[in-house]
């Protein structure tokens, strides 16, 4: 393991990455102030360990390594948890009121996937309409729209609907693929089923022009495949 001594940055990246991975399986809502306070305390301990007394005592050197790895592990965990959308105070799940109907406004951020009976897409929520008016919001929703000729949608379309989203259910069998966990890694925890009369397409506002062009060229190529009978 002497080669690790020649790459000190790698020795710090490993516990940092482990902290990020740990946050995937054990997420926790960490307030930014608490995270900075914890980081400040650990930096103080880190500085204390580097004092001349401990650093010159060979049998105390393991303490320095332990605290260093612990510091970067917690740092990775804290930073990752603060990036989890559902913990943000502006996430729509924290703003939903169950006493009255609400309107949702969002943008389709993926190429709609056409299935046998529905169209599937991911919508990024931008606003909610409450009794006091529109408020800014964040968060992603998996949207299923019943397939009808009246329901054409595409990437970048702005949707408005009033139906309340539901949480995504966990698999019913223990050996079944955990689609809920898979979506949670993409910050998607809610879904909604809509008919063509339950939503309205307002205008097209793509979140990325580059992605819009890439989808456009992809569809042109797929049309060429279909033209020559390559359907699989």
CSV table of C-alpha atoms in Angstrom, one decimal:
chain,number,residue,atom,x,y,z
A,1,UNK,CA,0.0,0.0,0.0
A,2,UNK,CA,3.0,2.3,-0.2
A,3,UNK,CA,1.8,3.5,-3.6
A,4,UNK,CA,-1.0,5.3,-1.7
A,5,UNK,CA,1.6,7.5,0.0
A,6,UNK,CA,2.6,8.8,-3.5
A,7,UNK,CA,-1.0,9.8,-4.3
A,8,UNK,CA,-2.2,11.8,-1.2
A,9,UNK,CA,-5.2,13.2,-3.1
A,10,UNK,CA,-6.5,9.7,-3.8
A,11,UNK,CA,-6.4,8.9,-0.1
A,12,UNK,CA,-8.7,11.8,0.6
A,13,UNK,CA,-11.0,11.1,-2.4
A,14,UNK,CA,-11.8,7.6,-1.2
A,15,UNK,CA,-13.5,8.6,2.1
A,16,UNK,CA,-15.1,11.6,0.4
A,17,UNK,CA,-16.6,9.3,-2.3
A,18,UNK,CA,-17.7,6.8,0.4
A,19,UNK,CA,-19.6,9.6,2.2
A,20,UNK,CA,-21.5,10.4,-1.0
A,21,UNK,CA,-22.4,6.7,-1.6
A,22,UNK,CA,-23.5,6.4,2.0
A,23,UNK,CA,-25.9,9.3,1.5
A,24,UNK,CA,-27.7,7.4,-1.3
A,25,UNK,CA,-28.7,4.7,1.1
A,26,UNK,CA,-29.1,6.7,4.3
A,27,UNK,CA,-30.2,10.2,3.2
A,28,UNK,CA,-30.9,12.8,5.9
A,29,UNK,CA,-32.2,16.3,5.8
A,30,UNK,CA,-29.2,18.4,6.9
A,31,UNK,CA,-29.7,22.1,7.4
A,32,UNK,CA,-26.9,24.2,5.8
A,33,UNK,CA,-26.2,25.9,9.1
A,34,UNK,CA,-25.8,22.5,10.8
A,35,UNK,CA,-23.5,21.3,8.1
A,36,UNK,CA,-21.3,24.3,8.3
A,37,UNK,CA,-21.2,24.1,12.1
A,38,UNK,CA,-20.2,20.4,11.9
A,39,UNK,CA,-17.6,21.2,9.3
A,40,UNK,CA,-16.2,24.0,11.5
A,41,UNK,CA,-15.9,21.6,14.5
A,42,UNK,CA,-14.1,19.0,12.5
A,43,UNK,CA,-11.7,21.5,11.0
A,44,UNK,CA,-10.9,22.5,14.6
A,45,UNK,CA,-10.2,18.9,15.6
A,46,UNK,CA,-8.2,18.5,12.4
A,47,UNK,CA,-6.0,21.5,13.3
A,48,UNK,CA,-5.6,20.2,16.9
A,49,UNK,CA,-4.4,16.9,15.7
A,50,UNK,CA,-1.6,18.6,13.7
A,51,UNK,CA,-0.1,20.2,16.8
A,52,UNK,CA,3.5,19.6,17.3
A,53,UNK,CA,3.0,17.3,20.3
A,54,UNK,CA,0.8,14.8,18.5
A,55,UNK,CA,2.5,15.0,15.2
A,56,UNK,CA,5.9,14.2,16.6
A,57,UNK,CA,4.7,11.3,18.6
A,58,UNK,CA,4.8,8.3,16.2
A,59,UNK,CA,2.3,6.2,18.1
A,60,UNK,CA,-0.2,9.0,17.8
A,61,UNK,CA,0.0,9.3,14.0
A,62,UNK,CA,-3.0,6.9,13.5
A,63,UNK,CA,-5.2,9.6,15.2
A,64,UNK,CA,-4.3,12.1,12.5
A,65,UNK,CA,-5.2,9.6,9.7
A,66,UNK,CA,-8.5,8.6,11.4
A,67,UNK,CA,-9.7,12.1,11.8
A,68,UNK,CA,-8.6,13.0,8.3
A,69,UNK,CA,-10.6,10.2,6.8
A,70,UNK,CA,-13.6,10.9,9.1
A,71,UNK,CA,-13.5,14.5,8.1
A,72,UNK,CA,-13.7,13.9,4.3
A,73,UNK,CA,-16.3,11.1,4.8
A,74,UNK,CA,-18.6,13.5,6.7
A,75,UNK,CA,-17.9,16.3,4.2
A,76,UNK,CA,-18.9,14.1,1.3
A,77,UNK,CA,-22.0,13.0,3.2
A,78,UNK,CA,-23.1,16.5,4.1
A,79,UNK,CA,-22.5,18.0,0.7
A,80,UNK,CA,-24.4,15.1,-1.0
A,81,UNK,CA,-27.4,15.4,1.4
A,82,UNK,CA,-27.7,19.1,0.8
A,83,UNK,CA,-28.1,18.4,-2.9
A,84,UNK,CA,-31.1,16.1,-2.4
A,85,UNK,CA,-34.0,18.0,-3.9
A,86,UNK,CA,-36.7,16.6,-1.6
A,87,UNK,CA,-35.0,18.1,1.4
A,88,UNK,CA,-35.1,21.6,0.0
A,89,UNK,CA,-37.7,23.9,1.5
A,90,UNK,CA,-39.0,24.9,-1.9
A,91,UNK,CA,-39.7,21.3,-3.0
A,92,UNK,CA,-43.4,21.0,-3.9
A,93,UNK,CA,-44.0,18.2,-1.4
A,94,UNK,CA,-43.4,20.7,1.4
A,95,UNK,CA,-45.8,23.2,-0.1
A,96,UNK,CA,-48.8,21.0,-0.9
A,97,UNK,CA,-52.0,21.8,1.0
A,98,UNK,CA,-54.5,19.0,1.5
A,99,UNK,CA,-57.5,21.3,2.2
A,100,UNK,CA,-57.8,22.8,-1.3
A,101,UNK,CA,-57.0,22.0,-4.9
A,102,UNK,CA,-53.7,23.3,-6.3
A,103,UNK,CA,-52.4,23.9,-9.8
A,104,UNK,CA,-49.0,22.6,-10.9
A,105,UNK,CA,-46.8,24.2,-13.5
A,106,UNK,CA,-43.8,22.5,-14.9
A,107,UNK,CA,-41.6,21.7,-17.9
A,108,UNK,CA,-41.0,18.3,-19.6
A,109,UNK,CA,-37.3,17.7,-19.2
A,110,UNK,CA,-37.0,14.3,-20.9
A,111,UNK,CA,-38.0,13.0,-24.3
A,112,UNK,CA,-41.6,11.5,-23.8
A,113,UNK,CA,-41.6,7.7,-24.0
A,114,UNK,CA,-44.6,6.3,-25.9
A,115,UNK,CA,-45.9,3.1,-24.4
A,116,UNK,CA,-48.9,0.9,-25.4
A,117,UNK,CA,-51.5,2.8,-23.3
A,118,UNK,CA,-49.7,5.9,-22.1
A,119,UNK,CA,-46.9,8.5,-22.6
A,120,UNK,CA,-44.3,8.7,-19.9
A,121,UNK,CA,-42.2,11.8,-19.2
A,122,UNK,CA,-40.5,13.6,-16.3
A,123,UNK,CA,-41.7,17.1,-15.4
A,124,UNK,CA,-39.7,19.6,-13.5
A,125,UNK,CA,-42.1,21.6,-11.3
A,126,UNK,CA,-41.5,25.4,-11.3
A,127,UNK,CA,-44.6,26.9,-9.7
A,128,UNK,CA,-47.7,26.0,-7.6
A,129,UNK,CA,-50.9,27.9,-7.4
A,130,UNK,CA,-52.3,28.3,-3.9
A,131,UNK,CA,-55.2,30.4,-2.6
A,132,UNK,CA,-52.8,33.3,-2.3
A,133,UNK,CA,-51.5,33.0,-5.9
A,134,UNK,CA,-48.6,31.4,-7.7
A,135,UNK,CA,-45.4,30.5,-5.7
A,136,UNK,CA,-42.1,29.2,-6.9
A,137,UNK,CA,-41.4,25.5,-6.3
A,138,UNK,CA,-38.9,22.8,-7.3
A,139,UNK,CA,-39.0,19.0,-7.7
A,140,UNK,CA,-39.5,16.3,-10.4
A,141,UNK,CA,-42.6,14.3,-11.1
A,142,UNK,CA,-43.0,11.2,-13.2
A,143,UNK,CA,-46.0,11.9,-15.4
A,144,UNK,CA,-48.1,9.3,-17.3
A,145,UNK,CA,-50.6,10.6,-19.8
A,146,UNK,CA,-53.2,8.3,-21.4
A,147,UNK,CA,-52.4,7.9,-25.0
A,148,UNK,CA,-54.8,9.8,-27.2
A,149,UNK,CA,-54.6,11.8,-30.4
A,150,UNK,CA,-55.4,14.9,-28.3
A,151,UNK,CA,-52.3,14.5,-26.1
A,152,UNK,CA,-49.2,15.2,-28.2
A,153,UNK,CA,-46.3,16.4,-26.0
A,154,UNK,CA,-42.6,16.9,-26.5
A,155,UNK,CA,-39.5,17.9,-24.7
A,156,UNK,CA,-39.6,21.4,-23.4
A,157,UNK,CA,-43.4,21.7,-23.3
A,158,UNK,CA,-44.8,23.6,-20.3
A,159,UNK,CA,-47.6,21.6,-18.6
A,160,UNK,CA,-50.3,22.8,-16.3
A,161,UNK,CA,-52.4,20.4,-14.3
A,162,UNK,CA,-54.5,20.2,-11.1
A,163,UNK,CA,-54.3,16.5,-10.1
A,164,UNK,CA,-52.3,15.9,-6.9
A,165,UNK,CA,-49.2,13.6,-7.4
A,166,UNK,CA,-48.9,10.4,-5.4
A,167,UNK,CA,-45.8,8.9,-3.9
A,168,UNK,CA,-44.2,6.1,-5.9
A,169,UNK,CA,-45.0,2.7,-4.4
A,170,UNK,CA,-42.4,0.2,-3.3
A,171,UNK,CA,-42.2,-3.2,-5.1
A,172,UNK,CA,-44.7,-5.7,-3.8
A,173,UNK,CA,-42.3,-8.7,-4.1
A,174,UNK,CA,-38.9,-8.8,-2.4
A,175,UNK,CA,-37.2,-10.1,-5.5
A,176,UNK,CA,-38.8,-7.5,-7.8
A,177,UNK,CA,-36.7,-4.6,-9.3
A,178,UNK,CA,-36.9,-1.7,-6.9
A,179,UNK,CA,-38.1,1.0,-9.3
A,180,UNK,CA,-38.9,3.4,-6.4
A,181,UNK,CA,-35.3,3.3,-5.2
A,182,UNK,CA,-34.0,3.7,-8.8
A,183,UNK,CA,-36.1,6.8,-9.3
A,184,UNK,CA,-35.1,8.2,-5.9
A,185,UNK,CA,-31.5,8.2,-7.1
A,186,UNK,CA,-32.7,10.6,-9.8
A,187,UNK,CA,-34.6,12.7,-7.2
A,188,UNK,CA,-38.0,11.5,-8.4
A,189,UNK,CA,-40.4,10.5,-5.6
A,190,UNK,CA,-43.9,11.3,-7.0
A,191,UNK,CA,-45.9,10.3,-10.0
A,192,UNK,CA,-49.3,11.4,-11.5
A,193,UNK,CA,-51.6,9.8,-14.1
A,194,UNK,CA,-53.4,12.3,-16.4
A,195,UNK,CA,-55.9,12.0,-19.2
A,196,UNK,CA,-55.9,14.5,-22.1
A,197,UNK,CA,-58.6,16.6,-20.3
A,198,UNK,CA,-56.6,16.9,-17.1
A,199,UNK,CA,-53.7,18.9,-18.4
A,200,UNK,CA,-52.9,21.8,-20.7
A,201,UNK,CA,-49.8,22.5,-22.9
A,202,UNK,CA,-49.0,26.2,-22.5
A,203,UNK,CA,-45.9,26.8,-24.6
A,204,UNK,CA,-42.5,25.3,-25.3
A,205,UNK,CA,-39.6,26.3,-23.1
A,206,UNK,CA,-36.8,23.7,-23.3
A,207,UNK,CA,-34.4,23.8,-20.3
A,208,UNK,CA,-31.5,23.0,-22.7
A,209,UNK,CA,-31.1,24.0,-26.3
A,210,UNK,CA,-28.3,21.4,-26.7
A,211,UNK,CA,-30.5,18.6,-25.5
A,212,UNK,CA,-33.4,19.8,-27.7
A,213,UNK,CA,-31.1,19.7,-30.8
A,214,UNK,CA,-29.8,16.2,-29.7
A,215,UNK,CA,-33.4,14.9,-29.4
A,216,UNK,CA,-34.3,16.4,-32.7
A,217,UNK,CA,-31.4,14.7,-34.6
A,218,UNK,CA,-32.1,11.4,-32.7
A,219,UNK,CA,-35.7,11.4,-33.9
A,220,UNK,CA,-34.6,12.1,-37.5
A,221,UNK,CA,-32.3,9.1,-37.4
A,222,UNK,CA,-35.0,6.9,-35.9
A,223,UNK,CA,-37.3,8.0,-38.7
A,224,UNK,CA,-34.7,6.9,-41.3
A,225,UNK,CA,-34.5,3.5,-39.6
A,226,UNK,CA,-38.3,3.1,-39.7
A,227,UNK,CA,-38.3,4.2,-43.4
A,228,UNK,CA,-36.1,1.3,-44.3
A,229,UNK,CA,-38.0,-1.2,-42.2
A,230,UNK,CA,-35.7,-1.4,-39.2
A,231,UNK,CA,-38.2,-1.3,-36.4
A,232,UNK,CA,-36.3,-3.1,-33.6
